[in-house]
Amino acid sequence: MAPILHARVPGSAPPPAIQHGPGRTPAPATPRALVAGIGFRHATTADEILSLLAEGLRQADRPGAHLAALATAEDRADDPAIRAAAETLGVPLVAIGVEALREAGRRVVTRSVRIEALRGVGSLAEAAALAAAGPEGRLVLPRIASAGATCALAASGDALSS
């Protein structure tokens, strides 16, 4: 199974480095690692998440890009669909706590009234992607949606290894 990493709350110890596949360590290079933030409803399948992610990479003009991690809300990280999607992709799943989501939520560009009422952020997908990408992360693709999921892409401050 894909490992679950937990993002830090602002002011706490630094998070573990984003993993770039089994046994690989990030090395200075370009382009920047991409993190996909995923929001989803309980009945959403791994296939729907994977299809939406593929569409997001296409829309961002990065269909062959290396994905460093999937990120979602901590309370959803044990859902079989998101775990299966991460496992299929061979990337870690980053669980983002409430405080880290809200901190990153200050930088989201999309506002969903429903998600703002439930989560305190305008877009769970954007906040999760930005939180996992780190303080130097930036949105590459604002939230897109399917029937049961949302996806946003953020470039991290970490460069990919070759």
mmCIF file of C-alpha atoms in Angstrom, residues 56-140:
data_model
loop_
_atom_site.group_PDB
_atom_site.id
_atom_site.type_symbol
_atom_site.label_atom_id
_atom_site.label_comp_id
_atom_site.label_asym_id
_atom_site.label_seq_id
_atom_site.Cartn_x
_atom_site.Cartn_y
_atom_site.Cartn_z
ATOM 1 C CA GLY A 56 -5.976 17.784 -14.716
ATOM 2 C CA LEU A 57 -2.492 16.930 -15.963
ATOM 3 C CA ARG A 58 -3.744 17.310 -19.540
ATOM 4 C CA GLN A 59 -5.345 20.688 -18.806
ATOM 5 C CA ALA A 60 -2.147 21.870 -17.121
ATOM 6 C CA ASP A 61 -0.266 20.790 -20.267
ATOM 7 C CA ARG A 62 1.736 18.280 -18.235
ATOM 8 C CA PRO A 63 0.275 14.901 -19.275
ATOM 9 C CA GLY A 64 3.577 13.069 -18.774
ATOM 10 C CA ALA A 65 4.646 14.950 -15.645
ATOM 11 C CA HIS A 66 6.079 13.140 -12.658
ATOM 12 C CA LEU A 67 3.607 13.243 -9.796
ATOM 13 C CA ALA A 68 5.310 13.335 -6.386
ATOM 14 C CA ALA A 69 2.262 12.709 -4.173
ATOM 15 C CA LEU A 70 -1.482 12.793 -3.734
ATOM 16 C CA ALA A 71 -2.797 14.918 -0.874
ATOM 17 C CA THR A 72 -6.182 14.979 0.828
ATOM 18 C CA ALA A 73 -7.779 15.838 4.142
ATOM 19 C CA GLU A 74 -6.479 13.766 7.033
ATOM 20 C CA ASP A 75 -9.944 12.451 7.874
ATOM 21 C CA ARG A 76 -10.296 11.040 4.327
ATOM 22 C CA ALA A 77 -6.811 9.545 3.907
ATOM 23 C CA ASP A 78 -7.880 6.048 4.957
ATOM 24 C CA ASP A 79 -10.628 5.860 2.322
ATOM 25 C CA PRO A 80 -10.001 2.860 0.040
ATOM 26 C CA ALA A 81 -10.514 4.901 -3.162
ATOM 27 C CA ILE A 82 -7.789 7.485 -2.459
ATOM 28 C CA ARG A 83 -5.424 4.809 -1.120
ATOM 29 C CA ALA A 84 -5.974 2.696 -4.244
ATOM 30 C CA ALA A 85 -5.369 5.721 -6.488
ATOM 31 C CA ALA A 86 -2.071 6.487 -4.716
ATOM 32 C CA GLU A 87 -1.049 2.850 -4.883
ATOM 33 C CA THR A 88 -1.866 2.648 -8.603
ATOM 34 C CA LEU A 89 0.280 5.727 -9.214
ATOM 35 C CA GLY A 90 3.069 4.488 -6.923
ATOM 36 C CA VAL A 91 3.117 7.749 -4.951
ATOM 37 C CA PRO A 92 2.685 8.506 -1.255
ATOM 38 C CA LEU A 93 -0.591 9.832 0.065
ATOM 39 C CA VAL A 94 -0.166 12.978 2.165
ATOM 40 C CA ALA A 95 -2.797 13.440 4.893
ATOM 41 C CA ILE A 96 -3.372 17.128 5.583
ATOM 42 C CA GLY A 97 -4.664 18.131 9.015
ATOM 43 C CA VAL A 98 -7.364 20.739 9.574
ATOM 44 C CA GLU A 99 -4.997 23.517 10.664
ATOM 45 C CA ALA A 100 -2.623 22.945 7.740
ATOM 46 C CA LEU A 101 -5.597 22.964 5.330
ATOM 47 C CA ARG A 102 -6.834 26.255 6.732
ATOM 48 C CA GLU A 103 -3.358 27.796 6.604
ATOM 49 C CA ALA A 104 -2.946 26.791 2.953
ATOM 50 C CA GLY A 105 -6.568 27.801 2.340
ATOM 51 C CA ARG A 106 -5.481 31.430 2.483
ATOM 52 C CA ARG A 107 -3.835 30.880 -0.915
ATOM 53 C CA VAL A 108 -6.669 29.099 -2.764
ATOM 54 C CA VAL A 109 -8.236 30.787 -5.773
ATOM 55 C CA THR A 110 -11.484 28.825 -5.945
ATOM 56 C CA ARG A 111 -14.359 29.296 -3.499
ATOM 57 C CA SER A 112 -17.023 26.648 -2.938
ATOM 58 C CA VAL A 113 -19.659 27.810 -0.450
ATOM 59 C CA ARG A 114 -20.388 24.183 0.518
ATOM 60 C CA ILE A 115 -16.744 23.258 1.151
ATOM 61 C CA GLU A 116 -16.082 26.547 2.921
ATOM 62 C CA ALA A 117 -18.961 25.771 5.324
ATOM 63 C CA LEU A 118 -17.794 22.164 5.851
ATOM 64 C CA ARG A 119 -14.007 22.608 5.874
ATOM 65 C CA GLY A 120 -13.255 26.277 6.401
ATOM 66 C CA VAL A 121 -11.447 26.529 3.043
ATOM 67 C CA GLY A 122 -12.694 27.550 -0.385
ATOM 68 C CA SER A 123 -11.313 24.443 -2.091
ATOM 69 C CA LEU A 124 -10.180 21.282 -0.333
ATOM 70 C CA ALA A 125 -8.273 20.124 -3.426
ATOM 71 C CA GLU A 126 -6.361 23.401 -3.769
ATOM 72 C CA ALA A 127 -5.637 23.692 -0.037
ATOM 73 C CA ALA A 128 -4.426 20.072 0.144
ATOM 74 C CA ALA A 129 -2.170 20.506 -2.901
ATOM 75 C CA LEU A 130 -0.697 23.760 -1.569
ATOM 76 C CA ALA A 131 -0.187 22.387 1.953
ATOM 77 C CA ALA A 132 1.603 19.304 0.629
ATOM 78 C CA ALA A 133 3.680 21.377 -1.808
ATOM 79 C CA GLY A 134 5.012 23.494 1.049
ATOM 80 C CA PRO A 135 5.353 27.222 1.658
ATOM 81 C CA GLU A 136 6.999 27.815 -1.720
ATOM 82 C CA GLY A 137 4.369 25.768 -3.559
ATOM 83 C CA ARG A 138 2.158 27.407 -6.149
ATOM 84 C CA LEU A 139 -0.980 26.311 -7.963
ATOM 85 C CA VAL A 140 -0.352 24.987 -11.448
#
